[in-house]
XYZ file of C-alpha atoms in Angstrom:
488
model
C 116.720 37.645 111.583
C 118.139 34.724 113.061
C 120.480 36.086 115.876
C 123.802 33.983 117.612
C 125.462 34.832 120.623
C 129.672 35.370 120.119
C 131.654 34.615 122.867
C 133.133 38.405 124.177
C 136.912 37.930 122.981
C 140.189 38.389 125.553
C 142.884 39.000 122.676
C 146.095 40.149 122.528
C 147.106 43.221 120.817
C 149.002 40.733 118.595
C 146.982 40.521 114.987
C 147.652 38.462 112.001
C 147.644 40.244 108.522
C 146.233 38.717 105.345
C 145.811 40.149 102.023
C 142.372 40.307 101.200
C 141.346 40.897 97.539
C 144.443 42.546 96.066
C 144.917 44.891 99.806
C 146.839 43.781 102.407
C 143.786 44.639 104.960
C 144.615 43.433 108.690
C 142.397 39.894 109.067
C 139.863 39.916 111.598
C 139.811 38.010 115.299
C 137.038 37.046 116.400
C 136.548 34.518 119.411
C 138.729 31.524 121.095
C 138.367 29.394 118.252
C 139.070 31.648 115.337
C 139.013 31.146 111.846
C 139.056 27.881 110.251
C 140.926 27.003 107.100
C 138.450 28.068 104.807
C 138.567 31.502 106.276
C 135.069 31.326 107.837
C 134.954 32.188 111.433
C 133.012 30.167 113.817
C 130.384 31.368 116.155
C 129.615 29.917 119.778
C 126.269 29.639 121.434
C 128.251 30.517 124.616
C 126.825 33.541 127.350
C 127.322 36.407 125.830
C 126.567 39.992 126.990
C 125.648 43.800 126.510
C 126.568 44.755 122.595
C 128.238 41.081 121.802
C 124.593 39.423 121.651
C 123.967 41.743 118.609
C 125.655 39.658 116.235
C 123.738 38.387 113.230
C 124.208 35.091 111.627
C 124.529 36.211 108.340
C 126.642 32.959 107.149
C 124.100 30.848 107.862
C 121.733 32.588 105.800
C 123.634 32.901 102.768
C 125.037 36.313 103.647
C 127.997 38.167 103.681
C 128.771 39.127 107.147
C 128.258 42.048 109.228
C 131.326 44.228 108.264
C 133.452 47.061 108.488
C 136.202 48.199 106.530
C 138.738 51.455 106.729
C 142.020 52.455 106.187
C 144.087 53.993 109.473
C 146.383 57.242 108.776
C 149.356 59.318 110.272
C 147.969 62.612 112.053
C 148.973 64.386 108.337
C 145.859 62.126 107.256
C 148.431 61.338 104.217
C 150.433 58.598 105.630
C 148.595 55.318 105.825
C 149.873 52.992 109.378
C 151.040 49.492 109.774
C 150.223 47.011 112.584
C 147.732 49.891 113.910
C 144.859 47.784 116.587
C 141.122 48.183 114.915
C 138.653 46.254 117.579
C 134.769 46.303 118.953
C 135.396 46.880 122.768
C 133.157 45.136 125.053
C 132.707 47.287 127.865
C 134.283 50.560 128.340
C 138.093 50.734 127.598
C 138.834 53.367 130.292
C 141.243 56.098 130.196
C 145.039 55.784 130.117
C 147.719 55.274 132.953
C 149.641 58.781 133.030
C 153.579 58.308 131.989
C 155.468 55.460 131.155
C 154.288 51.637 131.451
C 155.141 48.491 130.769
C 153.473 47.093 126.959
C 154.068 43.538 126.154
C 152.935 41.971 123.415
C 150.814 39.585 125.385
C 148.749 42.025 127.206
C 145.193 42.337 126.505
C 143.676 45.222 124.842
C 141.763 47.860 126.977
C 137.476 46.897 127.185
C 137.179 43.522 126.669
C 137.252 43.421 122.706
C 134.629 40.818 120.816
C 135.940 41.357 117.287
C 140.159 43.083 116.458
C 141.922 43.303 113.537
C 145.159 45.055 112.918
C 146.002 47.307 109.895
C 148.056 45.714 106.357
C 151.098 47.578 105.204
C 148.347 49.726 103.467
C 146.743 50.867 106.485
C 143.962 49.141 105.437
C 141.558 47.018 107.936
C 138.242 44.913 107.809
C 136.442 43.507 111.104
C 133.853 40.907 109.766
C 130.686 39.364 112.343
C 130.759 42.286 114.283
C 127.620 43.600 115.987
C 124.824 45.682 114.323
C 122.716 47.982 115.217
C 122.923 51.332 116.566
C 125.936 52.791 118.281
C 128.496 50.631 117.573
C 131.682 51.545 119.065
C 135.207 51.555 117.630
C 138.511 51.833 118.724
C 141.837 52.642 116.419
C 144.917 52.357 118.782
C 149.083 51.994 118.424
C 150.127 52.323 121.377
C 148.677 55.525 123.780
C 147.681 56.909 120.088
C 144.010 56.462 120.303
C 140.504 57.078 118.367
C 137.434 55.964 120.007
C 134.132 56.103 117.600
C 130.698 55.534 118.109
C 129.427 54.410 114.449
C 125.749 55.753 114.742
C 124.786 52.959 112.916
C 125.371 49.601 111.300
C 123.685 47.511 109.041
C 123.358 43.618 109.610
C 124.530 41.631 106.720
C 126.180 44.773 104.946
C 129.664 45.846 104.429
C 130.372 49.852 106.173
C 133.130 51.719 104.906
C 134.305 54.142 107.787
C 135.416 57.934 106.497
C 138.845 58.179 106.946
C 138.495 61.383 109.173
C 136.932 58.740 111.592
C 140.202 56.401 111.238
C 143.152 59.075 111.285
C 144.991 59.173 114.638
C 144.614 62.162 116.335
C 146.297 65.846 115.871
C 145.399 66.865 119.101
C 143.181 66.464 121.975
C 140.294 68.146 120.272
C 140.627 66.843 116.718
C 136.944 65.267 117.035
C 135.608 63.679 113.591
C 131.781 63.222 113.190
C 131.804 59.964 114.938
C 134.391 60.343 117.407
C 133.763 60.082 121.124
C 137.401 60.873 122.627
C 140.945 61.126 121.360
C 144.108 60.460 123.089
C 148.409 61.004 121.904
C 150.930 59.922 123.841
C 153.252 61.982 126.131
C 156.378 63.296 124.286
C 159.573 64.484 124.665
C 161.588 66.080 122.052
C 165.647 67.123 122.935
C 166.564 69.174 119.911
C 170.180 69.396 118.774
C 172.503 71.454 116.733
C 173.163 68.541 113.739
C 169.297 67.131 113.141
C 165.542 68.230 113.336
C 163.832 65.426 114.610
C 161.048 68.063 116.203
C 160.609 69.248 112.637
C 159.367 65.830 111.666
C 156.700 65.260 114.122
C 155.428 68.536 112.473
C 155.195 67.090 109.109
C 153.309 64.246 110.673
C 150.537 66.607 111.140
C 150.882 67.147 115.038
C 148.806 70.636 116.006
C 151.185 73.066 116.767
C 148.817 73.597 120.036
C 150.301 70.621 121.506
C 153.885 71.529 120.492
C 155.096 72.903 123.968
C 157.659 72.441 126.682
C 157.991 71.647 130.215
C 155.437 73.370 132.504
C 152.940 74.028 129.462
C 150.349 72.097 128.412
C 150.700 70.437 125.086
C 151.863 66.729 124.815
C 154.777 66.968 123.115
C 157.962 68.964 125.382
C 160.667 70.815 123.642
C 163.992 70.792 125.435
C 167.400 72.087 124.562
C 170.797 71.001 125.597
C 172.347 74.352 126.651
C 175.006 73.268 128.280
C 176.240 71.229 125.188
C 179.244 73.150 124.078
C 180.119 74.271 120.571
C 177.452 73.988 118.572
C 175.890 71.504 120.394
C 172.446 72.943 121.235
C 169.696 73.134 118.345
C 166.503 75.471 118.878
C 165.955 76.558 122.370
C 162.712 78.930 122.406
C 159.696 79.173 120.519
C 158.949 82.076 117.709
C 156.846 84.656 118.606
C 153.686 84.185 117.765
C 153.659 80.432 117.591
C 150.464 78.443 118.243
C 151.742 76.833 121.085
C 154.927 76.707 123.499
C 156.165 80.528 124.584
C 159.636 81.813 125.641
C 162.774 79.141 125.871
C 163.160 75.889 126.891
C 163.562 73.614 129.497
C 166.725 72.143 129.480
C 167.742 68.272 128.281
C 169.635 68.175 131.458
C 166.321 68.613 133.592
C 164.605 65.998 131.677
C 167.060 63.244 132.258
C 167.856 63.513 135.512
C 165.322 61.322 136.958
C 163.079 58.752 136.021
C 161.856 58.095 139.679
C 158.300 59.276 138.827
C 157.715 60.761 142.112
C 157.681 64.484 140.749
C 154.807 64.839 138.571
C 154.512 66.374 135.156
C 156.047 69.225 135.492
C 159.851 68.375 136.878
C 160.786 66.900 134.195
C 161.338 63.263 134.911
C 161.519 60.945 132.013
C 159.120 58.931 133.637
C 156.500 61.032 132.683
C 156.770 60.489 129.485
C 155.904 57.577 126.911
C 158.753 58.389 124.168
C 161.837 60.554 124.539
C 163.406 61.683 121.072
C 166.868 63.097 121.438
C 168.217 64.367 118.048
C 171.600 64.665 117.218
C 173.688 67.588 118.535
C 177.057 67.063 116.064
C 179.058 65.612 119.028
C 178.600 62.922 122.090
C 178.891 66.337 124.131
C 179.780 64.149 127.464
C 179.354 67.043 129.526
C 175.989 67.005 129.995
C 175.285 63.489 130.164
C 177.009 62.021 132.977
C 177.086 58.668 134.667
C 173.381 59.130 136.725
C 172.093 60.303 133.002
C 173.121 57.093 131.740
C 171.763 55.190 134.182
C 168.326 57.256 134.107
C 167.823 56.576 130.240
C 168.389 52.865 130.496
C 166.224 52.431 133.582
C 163.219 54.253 131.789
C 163.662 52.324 128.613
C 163.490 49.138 131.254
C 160.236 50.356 132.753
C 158.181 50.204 129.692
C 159.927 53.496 127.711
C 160.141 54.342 124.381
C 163.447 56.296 123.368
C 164.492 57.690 119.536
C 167.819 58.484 119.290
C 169.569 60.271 115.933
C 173.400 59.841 115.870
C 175.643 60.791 117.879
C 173.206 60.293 121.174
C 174.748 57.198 120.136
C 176.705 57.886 123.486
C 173.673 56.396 125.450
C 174.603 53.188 123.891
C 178.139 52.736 123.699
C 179.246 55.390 126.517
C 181.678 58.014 126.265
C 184.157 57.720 123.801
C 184.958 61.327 123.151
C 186.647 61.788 127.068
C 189.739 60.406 127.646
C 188.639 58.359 130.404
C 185.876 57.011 128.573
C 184.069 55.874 131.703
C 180.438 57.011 131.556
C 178.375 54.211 130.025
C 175.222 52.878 130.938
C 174.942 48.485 131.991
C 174.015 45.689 128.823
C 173.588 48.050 125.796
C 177.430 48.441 124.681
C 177.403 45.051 124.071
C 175.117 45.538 121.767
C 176.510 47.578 119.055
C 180.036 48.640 117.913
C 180.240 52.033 116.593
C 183.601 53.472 115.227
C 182.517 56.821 115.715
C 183.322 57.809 112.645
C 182.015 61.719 111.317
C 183.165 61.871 107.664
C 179.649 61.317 105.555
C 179.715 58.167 103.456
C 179.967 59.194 99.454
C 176.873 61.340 97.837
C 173.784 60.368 96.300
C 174.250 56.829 98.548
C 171.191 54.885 98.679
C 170.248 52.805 102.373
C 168.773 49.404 101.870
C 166.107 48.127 104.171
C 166.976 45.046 105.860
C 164.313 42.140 105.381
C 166.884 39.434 106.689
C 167.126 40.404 110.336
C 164.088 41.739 110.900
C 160.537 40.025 111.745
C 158.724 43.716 109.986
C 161.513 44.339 107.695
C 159.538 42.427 104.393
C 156.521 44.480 105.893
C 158.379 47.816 106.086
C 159.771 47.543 102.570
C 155.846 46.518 100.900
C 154.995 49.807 103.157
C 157.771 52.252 101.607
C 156.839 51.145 97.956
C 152.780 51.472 98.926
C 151.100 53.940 96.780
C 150.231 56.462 99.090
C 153.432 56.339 100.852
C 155.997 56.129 97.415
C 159.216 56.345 99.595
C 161.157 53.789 97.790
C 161.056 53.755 94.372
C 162.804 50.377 93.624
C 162.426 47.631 96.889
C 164.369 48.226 99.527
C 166.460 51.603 98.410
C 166.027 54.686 100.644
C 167.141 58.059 99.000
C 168.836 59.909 101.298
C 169.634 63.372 101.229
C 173.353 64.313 100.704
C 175.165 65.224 103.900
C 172.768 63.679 106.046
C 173.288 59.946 105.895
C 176.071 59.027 108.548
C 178.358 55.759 109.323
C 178.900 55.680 113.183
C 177.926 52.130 113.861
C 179.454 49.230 111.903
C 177.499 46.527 113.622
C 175.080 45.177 116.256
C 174.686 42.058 117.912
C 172.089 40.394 115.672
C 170.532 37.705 118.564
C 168.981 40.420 120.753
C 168.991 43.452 117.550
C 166.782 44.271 114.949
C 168.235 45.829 111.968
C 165.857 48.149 109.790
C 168.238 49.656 107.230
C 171.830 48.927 106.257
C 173.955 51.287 104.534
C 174.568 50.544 100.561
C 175.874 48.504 98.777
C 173.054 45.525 99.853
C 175.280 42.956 102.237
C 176.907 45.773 103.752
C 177.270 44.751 107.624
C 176.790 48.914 108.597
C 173.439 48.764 109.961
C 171.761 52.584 109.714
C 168.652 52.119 111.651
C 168.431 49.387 114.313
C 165.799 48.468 117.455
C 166.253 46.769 120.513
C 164.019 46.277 123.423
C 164.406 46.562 127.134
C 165.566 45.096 129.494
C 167.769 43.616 127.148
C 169.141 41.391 129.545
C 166.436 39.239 130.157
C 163.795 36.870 128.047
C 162.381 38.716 125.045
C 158.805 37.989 126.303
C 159.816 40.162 129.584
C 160.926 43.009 127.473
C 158.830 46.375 128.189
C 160.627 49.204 126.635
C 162.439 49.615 123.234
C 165.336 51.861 121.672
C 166.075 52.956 118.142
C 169.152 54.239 116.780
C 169.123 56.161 113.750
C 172.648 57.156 111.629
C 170.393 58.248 108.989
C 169.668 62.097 110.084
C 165.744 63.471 109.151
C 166.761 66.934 108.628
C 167.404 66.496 104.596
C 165.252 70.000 104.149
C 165.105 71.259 107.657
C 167.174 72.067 110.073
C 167.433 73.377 114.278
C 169.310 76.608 114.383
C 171.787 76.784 117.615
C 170.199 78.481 119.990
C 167.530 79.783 117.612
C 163.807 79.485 117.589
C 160.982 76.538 116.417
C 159.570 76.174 114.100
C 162.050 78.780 111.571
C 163.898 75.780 110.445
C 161.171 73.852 109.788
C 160.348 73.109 105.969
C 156.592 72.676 104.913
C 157.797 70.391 101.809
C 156.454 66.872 101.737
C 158.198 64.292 103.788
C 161.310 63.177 102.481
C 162.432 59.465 101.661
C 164.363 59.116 104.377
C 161.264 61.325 106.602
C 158.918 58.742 105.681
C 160.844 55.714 107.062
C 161.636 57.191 110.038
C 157.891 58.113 110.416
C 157.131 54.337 109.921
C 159.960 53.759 113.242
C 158.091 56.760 115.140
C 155.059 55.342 115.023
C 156.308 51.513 115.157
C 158.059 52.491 118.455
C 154.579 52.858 120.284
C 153.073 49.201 119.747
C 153.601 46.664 121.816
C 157.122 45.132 123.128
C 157.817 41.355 123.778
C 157.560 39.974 120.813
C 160.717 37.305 120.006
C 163.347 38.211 117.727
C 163.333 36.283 114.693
């Protein structure tokens, strides 16, 4: 067979998505000079080297092109994932950077890639002129969520569908699929809290309880518990007995934000150390274990390159203390960004949330995603069931030119946004933003809960994910890609 040379790509983890044949598969990248109009991409007789020479003209003999084609899920191996990175590495992507990082948007990915693609709102992904042959590798990556394959073999000139067990992001660090060569998650921290269940969630989302731990222990995801927070204010603290993973209590929240110097290792706590912090909601600001060096902590990890999910009333990382008298603990930039009337009644029952497509560059994307087959969490565009007693209205609006807003509360036009994302530092050009933060009013735990001072997982439900589950899985997973993208 006639055989061209394809120039080894230097791309961006930014993709473009196009809907090919009736599925919105992620469109493939391949070279400087990509595509042309009539969607053929064009080939360069440029140096080329190791597994990027192995590229067979297939166009020019009348054929379709060297292809393969997949769809990317959530660990569950249920929930299908946008804007997830599909790409042929070059060389060698090397291992990870431990703890937090700065990810723009205009880095390149890891190992040199000669052909990406990212996934549609169905998960779904093609990468056309790749290389054939034997050994092919493959990487599927959002953020430090990672599958690398070695596809034993591919055909020149023929289409490969990939078994899903080869494109689900990982479980754990030993969830190895027939073609698999390694597997990586990210570094989490969960702080669990009296009012939510956030820790439940990542369960649904098919995590191995083996990794489910806290801090000193190996998995990759840390349980903490605010046990200073006074009345009520602490959710699960220990582990069951006889759980697959984590033993005896633990640590506490108050440990894991008070540094993010990075200078202690894994096993002091320090935010740093992590790439996403989750802090669910505890039922109350609960100022007293957050103080003014807390504040300052979250907002300098978030600046670094750090991811942070926070449910209600952690809303106090944003605005500050409102429930002290003196209300002086607040951290620099983000009050300005949201107002929040820190109000506790529950808006009316059986209240639907309405995703925001209006000031949001993902929010037409998001919405396509909820009503996706395999995902079914709206029912009718744009509505979001939420379970009665856990839908909130503590923020009444943000400041739209440096905010993204992902839900509003009902009726549509309401200004009350419910789920909103910024990214950090706030203060300076969007293209120098690392880190990112998402507020939540609209609590996960419809069907589970975190018993005060109780155990994990015996408020856990093992029911299906929830409407309102199943959007903020889209944000939890969302919250790894890159940062530094403009506002639109």
């Amino acid at each position: 067979m006639d055989r061209i040379r394809l120039r080894p790509l230097l791309f961006a983890s930014v993709g473009v998505v196009a809907a090919l044949a009736g599925a919105s598969c992620g469109k493939t990248h391949s070279g400087d000079d990509q595509a042309g109009n009539d969607g053929s991409n064009q080939f360069h007789q440029d140096a080329c080297a190791g597994i990027g020479c192995n590229i067979t003209n297939c166009q020019g003999m009348g054929m379709q092109p060297t292809s393969i084609m997949g769809t990317v899920f959530a660990p569950n191996g249920k929930l299908p994932l946008y804007d997830v990175n599909v790409y042929i590495p070059g060389s060698d992507p090397g291992a990870f950077t431990d703890g937090v990082q700065c990810s723009r948007c205009s880095d390149a990915l890891p190992g040199n890639p000669i052909v990406t693609a990212v996934t549609g709102t169905d998960g779904s992904f093609e990468l056309d002129n790749i290389p054939d042959g034997d050994n092919i590798p493959v990487v599927v990556t959002i953020g430090k969520w990672r599958r690398q394959l070695v596809l034993p073999h591919v055909g020149a000139c023929t289409q490969t569908m990939i078994a899903n067990a080869d494109t689900t992001l990982p479980k754990s660090r030993t969830d190895m699929s027939p073609s698999t060569k390694s597997v990586d998650l990210p570094k989490i921290a969960v702080s669990t809290g009296g009012a939510d269940a956030l820790e439940c969630l990542i369960r649904k989302l098919g995590i191995d309880d083996k990794e489910i731990s806290t801090l000193g222990e190996d998995g990759q995801i840390h349980l903490y518990a605010d046990t200073k927070a006074k009345n009520g204010g602490e959710g699960a603290a220990s582990f069951a007995g006889g759980f697959a993973g984590g033993t005896g209590k633990f640590a506490d929240s108050q440990t894991l934000w008070g540094t993010t110097e990075g200078a202690g290792g894994s096993n002091n706590g320090d935010l740093s150390t992590y790439d996403i912090v989750i802090l669910s909601c505890e039922g109350g600001q609960h100022e007293e274990t957050k103080n003014q060096a807390a504040m300052d902590n979250l907002k300098a990890y978030a600046d670094i390159g750090g991811r942070v999910f926070m449910s209600h009333w952690h809303n106090i990382w944003i605005e500050g203390d409102t429930e002290n008298s003196d209300g002086k603990t607040k951290p620099m930039v983000w009050p300005a960004l949201a107002t929040f009337n820190d109000n506790s009644d529950d808006p009316p029952k059986n209240t639907v949330d309405v995703i925001d497509e209006t000031h949001n560059p993902k929010g037409s994307d998001f919405a396509t995603w909820m009503q996706d087959p395999q995902v079914m969490g709206s029912t009718t565009r744009d509505d979001i069931a939420i379970e009665d007693g856990t839908q909130k209205e503590t923020c009444t609006s943000v400041e739209d030119a440096n905010v993204e807003r992902w839900v509003n509360l009902a009726p549509a036009g309401s200004d009350a946004p419910q789920m909103f994302q910024f990214e950090t530092p706030n203060e300076v050009d969007p293209s120098n933003r690392c880190g990112k933060v998402v507020f939540s009013d609209m609590h996960v735990s419809g069907d589970s809960s975190s018993p005060h001072g109780g155990t994990f997982p015996t408020g856990c439900a093992a029911s299906d994910l929830t409407p309102q589950e199943k959007a903020l899985a889209f944000m939890f997973f969302d919250i790894s890609s890159c940062a530094g993208a403009p506002i639109e």
